[in-house]
Coordinates of C-alpha atoms and ligand atoms in Angstrom, one line a residue:
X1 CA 112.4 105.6 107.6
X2 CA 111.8 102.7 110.1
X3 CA 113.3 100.9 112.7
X4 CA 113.7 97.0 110.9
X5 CA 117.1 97.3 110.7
X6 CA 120.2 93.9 110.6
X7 CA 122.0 93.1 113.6
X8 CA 124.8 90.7 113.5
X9 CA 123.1 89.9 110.3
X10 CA 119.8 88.9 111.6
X11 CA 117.0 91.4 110.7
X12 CA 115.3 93.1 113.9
X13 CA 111.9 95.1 114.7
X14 CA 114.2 97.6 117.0
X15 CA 115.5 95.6 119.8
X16 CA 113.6 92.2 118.8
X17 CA 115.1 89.8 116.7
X18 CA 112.3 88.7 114.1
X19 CA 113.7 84.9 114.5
X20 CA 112.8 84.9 118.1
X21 CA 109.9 86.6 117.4
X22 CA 108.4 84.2 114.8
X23 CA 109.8 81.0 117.1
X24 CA 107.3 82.3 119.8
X25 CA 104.4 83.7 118.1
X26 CA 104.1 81.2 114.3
X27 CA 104.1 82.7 111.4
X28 CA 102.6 84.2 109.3
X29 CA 102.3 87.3 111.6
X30 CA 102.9 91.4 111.7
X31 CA 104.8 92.4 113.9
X32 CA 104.7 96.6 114.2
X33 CA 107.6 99.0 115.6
X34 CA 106.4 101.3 118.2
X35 CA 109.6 103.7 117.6
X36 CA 108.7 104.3 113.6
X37 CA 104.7 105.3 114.8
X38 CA 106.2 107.4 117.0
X39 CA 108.5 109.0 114.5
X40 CA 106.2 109.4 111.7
X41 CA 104.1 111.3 114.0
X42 CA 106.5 113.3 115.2
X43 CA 107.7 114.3 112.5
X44 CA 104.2 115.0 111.1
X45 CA 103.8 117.1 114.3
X46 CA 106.8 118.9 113.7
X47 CA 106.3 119.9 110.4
X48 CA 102.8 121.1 111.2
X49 CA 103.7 122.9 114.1
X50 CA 106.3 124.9 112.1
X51 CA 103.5 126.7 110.1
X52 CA 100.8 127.3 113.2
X53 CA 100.0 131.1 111.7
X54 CA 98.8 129.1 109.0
X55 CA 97.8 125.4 109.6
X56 CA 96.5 126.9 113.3
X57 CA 96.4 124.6 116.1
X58 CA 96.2 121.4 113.6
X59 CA 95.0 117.8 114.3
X60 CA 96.1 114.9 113.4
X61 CA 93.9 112.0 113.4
X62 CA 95.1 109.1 112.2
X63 CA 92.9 107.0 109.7
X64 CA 92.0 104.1 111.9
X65 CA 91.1 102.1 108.8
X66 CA 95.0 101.9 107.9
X67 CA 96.0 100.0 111.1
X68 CA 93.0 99.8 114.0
X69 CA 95.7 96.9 116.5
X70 CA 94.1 98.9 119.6
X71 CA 97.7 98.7 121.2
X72 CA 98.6 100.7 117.8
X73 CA 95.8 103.7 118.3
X74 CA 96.8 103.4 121.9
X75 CA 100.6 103.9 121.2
X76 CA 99.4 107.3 118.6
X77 CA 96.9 108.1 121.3
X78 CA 99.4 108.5 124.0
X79 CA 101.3 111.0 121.5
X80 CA 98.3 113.6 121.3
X81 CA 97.1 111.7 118.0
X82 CA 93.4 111.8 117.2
X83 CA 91.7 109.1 115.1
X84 CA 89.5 109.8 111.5
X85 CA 86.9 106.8 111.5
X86 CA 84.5 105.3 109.7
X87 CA 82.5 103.4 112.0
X88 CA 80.7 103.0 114.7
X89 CA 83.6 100.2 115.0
X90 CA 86.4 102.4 114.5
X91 CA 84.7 105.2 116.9
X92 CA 84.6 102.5 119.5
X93 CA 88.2 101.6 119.2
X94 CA 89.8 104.8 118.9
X95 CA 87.9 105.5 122.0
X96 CA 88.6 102.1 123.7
X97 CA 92.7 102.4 123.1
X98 CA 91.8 106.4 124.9
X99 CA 91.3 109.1 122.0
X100 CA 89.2 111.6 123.5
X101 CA 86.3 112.1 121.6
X102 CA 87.2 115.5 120.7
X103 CA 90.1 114.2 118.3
X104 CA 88.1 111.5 116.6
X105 CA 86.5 112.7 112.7
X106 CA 83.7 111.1 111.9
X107 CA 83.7 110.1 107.9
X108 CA 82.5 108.1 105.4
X109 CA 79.9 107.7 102.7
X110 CA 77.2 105.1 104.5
X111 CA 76.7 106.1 107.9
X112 CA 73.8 104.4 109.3
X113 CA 71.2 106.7 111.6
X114 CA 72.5 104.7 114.2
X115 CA 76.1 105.3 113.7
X116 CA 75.9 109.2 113.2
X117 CA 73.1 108.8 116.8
X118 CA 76.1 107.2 118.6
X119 CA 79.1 109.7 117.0
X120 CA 76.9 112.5 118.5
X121 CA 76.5 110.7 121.5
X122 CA 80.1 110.0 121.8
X123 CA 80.8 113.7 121.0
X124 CA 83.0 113.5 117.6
X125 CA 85.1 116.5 117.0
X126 CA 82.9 116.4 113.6
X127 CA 81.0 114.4 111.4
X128 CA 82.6 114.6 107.7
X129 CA 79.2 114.9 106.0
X130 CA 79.3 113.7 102.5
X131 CA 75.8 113.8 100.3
X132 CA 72.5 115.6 100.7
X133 CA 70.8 112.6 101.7
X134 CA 73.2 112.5 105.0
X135 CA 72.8 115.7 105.7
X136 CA 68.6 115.5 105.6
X137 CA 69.3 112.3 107.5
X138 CA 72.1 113.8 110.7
X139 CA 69.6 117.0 111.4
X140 CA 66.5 114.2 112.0
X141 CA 69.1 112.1 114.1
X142 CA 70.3 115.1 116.1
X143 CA 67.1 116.9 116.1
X144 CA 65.2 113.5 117.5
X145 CA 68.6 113.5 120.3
X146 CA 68.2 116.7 121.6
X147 CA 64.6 116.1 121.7
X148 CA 65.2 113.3 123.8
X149 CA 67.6 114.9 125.5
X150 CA 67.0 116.2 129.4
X151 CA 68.9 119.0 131.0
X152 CA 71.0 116.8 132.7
X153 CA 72.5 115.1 130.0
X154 CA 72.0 117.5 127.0
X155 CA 72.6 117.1 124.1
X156 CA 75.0 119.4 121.8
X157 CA 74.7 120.3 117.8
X158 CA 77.2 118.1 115.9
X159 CA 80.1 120.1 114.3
X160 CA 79.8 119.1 110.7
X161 CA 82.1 119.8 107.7
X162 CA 81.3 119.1 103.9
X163 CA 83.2 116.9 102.3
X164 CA 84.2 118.3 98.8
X165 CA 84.4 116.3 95.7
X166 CA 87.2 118.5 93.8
X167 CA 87.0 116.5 90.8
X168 CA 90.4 116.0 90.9
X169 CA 91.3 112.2 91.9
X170 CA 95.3 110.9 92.5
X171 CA 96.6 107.7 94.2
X172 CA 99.1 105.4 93.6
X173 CA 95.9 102.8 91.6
X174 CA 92.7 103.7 90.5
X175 CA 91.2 101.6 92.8
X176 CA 92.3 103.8 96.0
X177 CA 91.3 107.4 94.2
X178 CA 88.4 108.9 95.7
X179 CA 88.5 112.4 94.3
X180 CA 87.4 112.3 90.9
X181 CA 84.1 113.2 89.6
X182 CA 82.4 109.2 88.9
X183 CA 83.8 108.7 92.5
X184 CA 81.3 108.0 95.1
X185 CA 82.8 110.3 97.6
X186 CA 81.9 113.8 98.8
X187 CA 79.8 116.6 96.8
X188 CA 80.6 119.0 94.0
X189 CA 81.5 122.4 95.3
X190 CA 78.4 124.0 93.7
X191 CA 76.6 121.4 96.3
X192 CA 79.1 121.5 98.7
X193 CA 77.9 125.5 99.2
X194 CA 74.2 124.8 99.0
X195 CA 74.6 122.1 101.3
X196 CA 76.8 124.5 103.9
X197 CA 73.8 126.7 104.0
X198 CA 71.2 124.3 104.4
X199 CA 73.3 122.8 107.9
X200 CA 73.8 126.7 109.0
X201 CA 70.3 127.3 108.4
X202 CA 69.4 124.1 110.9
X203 CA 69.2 124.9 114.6
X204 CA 70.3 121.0 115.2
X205 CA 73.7 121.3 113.2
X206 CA 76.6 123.3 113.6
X207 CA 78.6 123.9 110.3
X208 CA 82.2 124.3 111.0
X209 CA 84.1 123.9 107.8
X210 CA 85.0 121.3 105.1
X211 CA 86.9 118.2 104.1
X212 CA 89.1 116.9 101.0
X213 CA 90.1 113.6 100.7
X214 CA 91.4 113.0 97.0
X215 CA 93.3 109.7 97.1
X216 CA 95.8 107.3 98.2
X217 CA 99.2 106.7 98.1
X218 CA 99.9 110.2 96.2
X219 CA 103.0 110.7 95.1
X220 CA 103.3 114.3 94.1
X221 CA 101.7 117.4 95.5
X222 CA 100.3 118.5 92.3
X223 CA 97.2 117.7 92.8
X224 CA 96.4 118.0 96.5
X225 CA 97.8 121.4 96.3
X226 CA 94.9 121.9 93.5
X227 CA 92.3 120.3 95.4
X228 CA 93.4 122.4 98.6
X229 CA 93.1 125.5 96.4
X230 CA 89.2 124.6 95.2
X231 CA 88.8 124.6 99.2
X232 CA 90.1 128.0 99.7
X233 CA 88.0 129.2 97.1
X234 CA 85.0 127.9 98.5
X235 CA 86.0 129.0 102.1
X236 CA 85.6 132.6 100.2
X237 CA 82.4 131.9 98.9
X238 CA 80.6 130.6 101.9
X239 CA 82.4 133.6 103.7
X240 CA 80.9 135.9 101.0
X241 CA 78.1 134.3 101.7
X242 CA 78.1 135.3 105.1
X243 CA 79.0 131.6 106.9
X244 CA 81.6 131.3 109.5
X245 CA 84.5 128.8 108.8
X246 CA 86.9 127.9 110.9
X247 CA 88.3 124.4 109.9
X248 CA 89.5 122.9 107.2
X249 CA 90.0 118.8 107.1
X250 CA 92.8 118.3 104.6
X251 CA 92.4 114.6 104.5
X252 CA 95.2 111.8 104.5
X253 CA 97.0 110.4 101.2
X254 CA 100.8 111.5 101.0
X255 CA 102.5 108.5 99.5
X256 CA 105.3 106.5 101.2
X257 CA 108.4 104.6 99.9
X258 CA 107.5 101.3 98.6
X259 CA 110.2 100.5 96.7
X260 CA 112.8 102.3 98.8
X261 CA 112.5 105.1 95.7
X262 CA 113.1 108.6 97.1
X263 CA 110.0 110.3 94.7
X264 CA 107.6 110.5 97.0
X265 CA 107.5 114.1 98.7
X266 CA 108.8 114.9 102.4
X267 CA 106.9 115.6 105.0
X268 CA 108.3 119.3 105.4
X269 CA 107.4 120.0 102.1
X270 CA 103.8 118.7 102.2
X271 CA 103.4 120.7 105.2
X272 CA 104.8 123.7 103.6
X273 CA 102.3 123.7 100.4
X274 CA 99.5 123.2 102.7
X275 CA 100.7 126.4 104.9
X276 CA 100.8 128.3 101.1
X277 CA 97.2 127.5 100.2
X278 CA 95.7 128.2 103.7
X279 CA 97.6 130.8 104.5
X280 CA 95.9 134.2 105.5
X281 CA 92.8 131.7 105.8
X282 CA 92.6 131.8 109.5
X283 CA 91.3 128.2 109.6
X284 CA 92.0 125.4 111.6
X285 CA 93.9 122.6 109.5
X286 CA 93.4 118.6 110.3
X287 CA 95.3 115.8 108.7
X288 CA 94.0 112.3 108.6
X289 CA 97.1 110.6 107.5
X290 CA 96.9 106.5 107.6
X291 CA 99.7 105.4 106.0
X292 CA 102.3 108.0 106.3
X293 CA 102.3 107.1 110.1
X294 CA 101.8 103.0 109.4
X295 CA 103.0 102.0 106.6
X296 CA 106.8 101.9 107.2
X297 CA 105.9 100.8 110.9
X298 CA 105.0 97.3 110.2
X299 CA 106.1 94.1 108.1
X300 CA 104.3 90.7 107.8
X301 CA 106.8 87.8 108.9
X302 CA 106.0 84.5 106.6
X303 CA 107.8 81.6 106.5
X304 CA 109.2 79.4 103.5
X305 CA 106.5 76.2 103.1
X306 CA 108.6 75.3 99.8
X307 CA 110.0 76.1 96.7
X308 CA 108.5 74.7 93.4
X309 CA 110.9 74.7 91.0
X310 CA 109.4 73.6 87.6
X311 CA 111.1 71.5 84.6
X312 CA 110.3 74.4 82.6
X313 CA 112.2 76.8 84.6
X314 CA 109.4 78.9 86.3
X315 CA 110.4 79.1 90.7
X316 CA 107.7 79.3 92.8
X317 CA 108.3 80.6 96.5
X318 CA 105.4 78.9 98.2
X319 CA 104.9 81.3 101.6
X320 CA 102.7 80.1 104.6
X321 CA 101.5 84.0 104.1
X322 CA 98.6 84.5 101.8
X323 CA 96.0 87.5 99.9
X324 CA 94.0 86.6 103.1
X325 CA 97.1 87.9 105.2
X326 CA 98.5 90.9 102.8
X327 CA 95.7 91.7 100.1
X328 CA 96.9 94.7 98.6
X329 CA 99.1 93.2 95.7
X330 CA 95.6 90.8 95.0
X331 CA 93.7 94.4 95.2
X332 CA 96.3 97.2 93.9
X333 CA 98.8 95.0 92.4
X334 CA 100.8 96.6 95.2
X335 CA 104.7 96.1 95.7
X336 CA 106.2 95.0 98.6
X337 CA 109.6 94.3 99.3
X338 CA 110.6 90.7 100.6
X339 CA 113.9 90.1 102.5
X340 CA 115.2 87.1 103.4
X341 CA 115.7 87.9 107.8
X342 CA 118.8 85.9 107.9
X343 CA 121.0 86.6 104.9
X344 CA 121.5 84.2 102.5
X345 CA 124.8 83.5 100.3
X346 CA 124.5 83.1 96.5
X347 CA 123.5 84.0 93.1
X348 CA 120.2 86.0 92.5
X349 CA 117.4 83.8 91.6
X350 CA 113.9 84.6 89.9
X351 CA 110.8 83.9 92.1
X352 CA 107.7 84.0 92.0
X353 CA 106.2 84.8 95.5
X354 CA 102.9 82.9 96.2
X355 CA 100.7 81.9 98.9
X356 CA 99.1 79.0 99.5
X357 CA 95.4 80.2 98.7
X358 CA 93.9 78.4 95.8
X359 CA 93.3 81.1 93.8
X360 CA 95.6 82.5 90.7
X361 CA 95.3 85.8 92.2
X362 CA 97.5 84.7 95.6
X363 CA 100.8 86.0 93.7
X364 CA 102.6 88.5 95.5
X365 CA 104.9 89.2 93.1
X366 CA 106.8 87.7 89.8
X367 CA 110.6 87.2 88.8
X368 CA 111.3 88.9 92.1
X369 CA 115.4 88.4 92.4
X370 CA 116.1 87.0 95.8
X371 CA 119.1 84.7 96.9
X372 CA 118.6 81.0 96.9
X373 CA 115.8 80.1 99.7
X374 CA 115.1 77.1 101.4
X375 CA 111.9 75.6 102.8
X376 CA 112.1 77.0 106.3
X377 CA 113.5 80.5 105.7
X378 CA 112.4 83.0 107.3
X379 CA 111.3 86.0 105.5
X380 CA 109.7 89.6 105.5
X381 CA 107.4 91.7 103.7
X382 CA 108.2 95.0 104.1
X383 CA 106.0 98.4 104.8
X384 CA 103.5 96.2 105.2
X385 CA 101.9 98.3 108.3
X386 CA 99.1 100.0 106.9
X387 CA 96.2 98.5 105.4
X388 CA 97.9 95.0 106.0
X389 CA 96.2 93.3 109.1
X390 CA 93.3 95.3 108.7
X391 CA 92.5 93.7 105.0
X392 CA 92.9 89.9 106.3
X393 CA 90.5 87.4 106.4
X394 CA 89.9 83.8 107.2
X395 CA 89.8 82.4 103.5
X396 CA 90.3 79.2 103.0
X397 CA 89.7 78.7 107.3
X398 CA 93.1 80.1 107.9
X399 CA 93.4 81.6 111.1
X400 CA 93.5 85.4 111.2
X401 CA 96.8 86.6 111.4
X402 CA 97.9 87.6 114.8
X403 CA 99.6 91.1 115.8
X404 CA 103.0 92.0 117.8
X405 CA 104.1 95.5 118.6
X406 CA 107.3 96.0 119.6
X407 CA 109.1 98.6 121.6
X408 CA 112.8 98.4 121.7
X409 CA 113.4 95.0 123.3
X410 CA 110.6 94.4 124.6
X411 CA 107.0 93.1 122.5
X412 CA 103.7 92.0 123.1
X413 CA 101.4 90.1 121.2
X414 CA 98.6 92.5 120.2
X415 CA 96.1 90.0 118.7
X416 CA 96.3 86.3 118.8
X417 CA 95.7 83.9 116.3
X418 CA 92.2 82.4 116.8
X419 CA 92.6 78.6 117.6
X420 CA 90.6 76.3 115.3
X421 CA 87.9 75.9 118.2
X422 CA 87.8 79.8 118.8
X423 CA 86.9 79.9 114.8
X424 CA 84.1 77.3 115.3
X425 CA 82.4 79.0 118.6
X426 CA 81.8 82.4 116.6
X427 CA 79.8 79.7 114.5
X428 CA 77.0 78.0 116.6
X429 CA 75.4 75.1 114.5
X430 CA 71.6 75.6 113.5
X431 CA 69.9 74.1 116.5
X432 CA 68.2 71.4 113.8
X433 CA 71.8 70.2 113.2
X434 CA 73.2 69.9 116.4
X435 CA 71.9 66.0 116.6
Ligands
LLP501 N1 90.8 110.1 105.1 C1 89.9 109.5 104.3 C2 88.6 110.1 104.2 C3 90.2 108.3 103.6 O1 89.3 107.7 102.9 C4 91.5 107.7 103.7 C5 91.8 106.4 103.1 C6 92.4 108.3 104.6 C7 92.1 109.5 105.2 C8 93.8 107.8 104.8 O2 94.5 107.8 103.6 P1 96.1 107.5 103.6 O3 96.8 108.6 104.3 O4 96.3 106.2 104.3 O5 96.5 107.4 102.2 N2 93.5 99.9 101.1 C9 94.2 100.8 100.2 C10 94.1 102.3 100.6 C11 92.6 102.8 100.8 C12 92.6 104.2 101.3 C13 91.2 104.5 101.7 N3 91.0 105.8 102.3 C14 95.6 100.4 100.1 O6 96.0 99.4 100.7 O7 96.4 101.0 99.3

């Protein structure tokens, strides 16, 4: 669901025609819907909400890394949404666009001493641990805090979960599965409880529960449902074991639409499987959904440079968008839906939808079927919301794409393209070349 919808014809971000949008701002650009984050969440919420003797009083923290636009944490922010980061960069934003600390999840596999010294310091709801090594590592940095601590300005013991490697991976590409056993995320549960008593054995750490994170872009509930259930059993263990916990971090990963294909599970029945496993539990639940809240929020607006059409048949459609703008079809070989924003009359026509990056890899898609374009044509990449901006780079010195969020008639331009002499002043010439 989303709010991109035709008016008289001419495709719209609610209120805002996309013509008048791109006229103002160039293209290629992303332009985000402030009425679809808002209803993703809600609906999220909703579905939560209606298993609370279950899921208890459950967070949702949105995984920065899909979409970090400050204005788009800001706009989740206002709505009671927390943020999972993975960063000292992404803790700084989520608290910057006005995420309390106490919704923000700290995760990821590489945390520098620093970063997990400026989580505590920032006081993180928790700190996802994922690894021995981490764990030796976070009691030293607390430890060394709270020695450094004073009264006035103490110092508290981190919440922590473990992050459990179920060894059960799922996604929509093996590149974006992070749950099986080769992949680099999390600990075995056979760890996961040695490591739970290690952290409750520390006076500097305070273990509160753990975390699951199996993939990306998952469409069926198979196998989070399994990986939920490995949680449960370990929650009885540790319990067994004589360890209080009182949270469980379900991760993010429910697939989206894509294709406009109706597989993908609803968000009232994801909720609803996740109620059955941790029911009785007594356990607090958290969410870290990225793209179920993004995804459908956003679309990258590119115009037509040209269309190569070759004697030997083959059509390019030659976009001022490029991999450095929308990576994941380079990265995933990801689909995404292009549509023309002002309809065009006439017989459907194969294309092959490039960018202008000189590598072979700047394809976004072959023998798409599209009416007849013309250089100038504006068109759309749709879903394109999550994991979109974020990706883009400056290859091949093309400005980074600039950001508009829009809400109903009104928009704003939420990052600006760089001008060429903005690019140059992040890059001061060695003082030996400057004459
Ligand atoms: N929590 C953790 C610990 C994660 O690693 C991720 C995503 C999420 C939550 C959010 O997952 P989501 O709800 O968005 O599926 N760039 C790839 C996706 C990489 C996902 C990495 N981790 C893509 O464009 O498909």
């Amino acid at each position: 669901m989303h709010h991109f919808d035709r008016i008289d014809g001419a495709l719209h971000a609610e209120g805002a025609p996309l013509e008048a949008l791109a006229d103002a701002v160039g293209t290629p650009a992303y332009v985000y819907s402030t009425a679809t984050l808002t209803r993703h969440y809600g609906l999220l919420r909703e579905a939560v909400d209606a298993h609370r003797s279950a899921l208890g009083d459950a967070l949702i923290a949105f995984a920065v890394k899909a979409n970090s636009n400050l204005s788009v944490l800001a706009t989740l922010a206002r709505l009671g949404c927390g943020a999972d980061t993975v960063s000292e960069g992404e803790i700084r934003r989520a608290l910057a666009a006005g995420v309390p600390g106490d919704r923000i999840i700290f995760s990821g596999v590489g945390k520098t001493d620093a970063e997990l010294a400026f989580a505590i310091e920032a006081g993180v709801r928790q700190i996802n641990v994922e690894s021995g090594a981490e764990l030796d590592r976070l009691i030293e940095v607390s430890s060394s805090l709270r020695q450094r601590g004073t009264a006035s300005r103490a110092i508290a013991t981190p919440n922590i979960a473990i992050r459990v490697n179920p060894k059960i991976g799922a996604g929509g590409h093996a590149k974006i599965t992070t749950g099986g056993a080769t992949d680099k995320f999390g600990v075995p549960v056979e760890e996961a409880i040695d490591l739970y008593a290690r952290a409750s054995a520390s006076p500097h750490l305070t273990p509160v529960g753990l975390a699951c994170h199996i993939g990306s872009q998952i469409t069926s509930l198979e196998p989070m449902e399994a990986a939920f259930r490995t949680l449960r059993e370990v929650v009885l263990t540790l319990r067994a074991n004589g360890h209080a916990v009182s949270r469980l971090d379900l991760g993010g990963g429910l697939g989206v639409p894509y294709h406009g294909q109706t597989d993908t599970p609803s968000i009232s029945d994801y909720a609803a499987m996740c109620a059955r496993v941790l029911d009785g539990l007594e356990v607090e639940a958290a969410f870290e959904p990225g793209r179920l809240l993004a995804a459908n929020a956003g679309v990258l607006l590119s115009r037509v440079i040209q269309v190569n059409q070759r004697a030997d048949g083959r059509r390019f459609l030659v976009l001022d968008a490029g991999m450095n703008d929308l990576m994941r079809p380079a990265l995933y070989d990801a689909f995404h839906d292009l549509v023309p924003v002002r309809p065009r009359e006439g017989e459907l026509l194969a294309y092959d939808l490039v960018g202008p990056i000189c590598e072979s890899t700047d394809i976004f898609a072959r023998d798409r079927m599209l009416p007849p374009l013309q250089a100038g044509d504006l068109v759309a990449f749709m879903s394109a919301g999550a994991y979109g901006a974020v990706l883009a780079s400056e290859y091949n010195s093309r400005p980074l794409v600039p950001e508009v969020l829009v809400d109903g008639d009104r928009w704003a331009v939420v990052r600006s393209r760089p001008s060429y002499e903005d690019m140059w002043a992040r890059e001061p010439k060695a003082d030996w070349l400057s004459r």
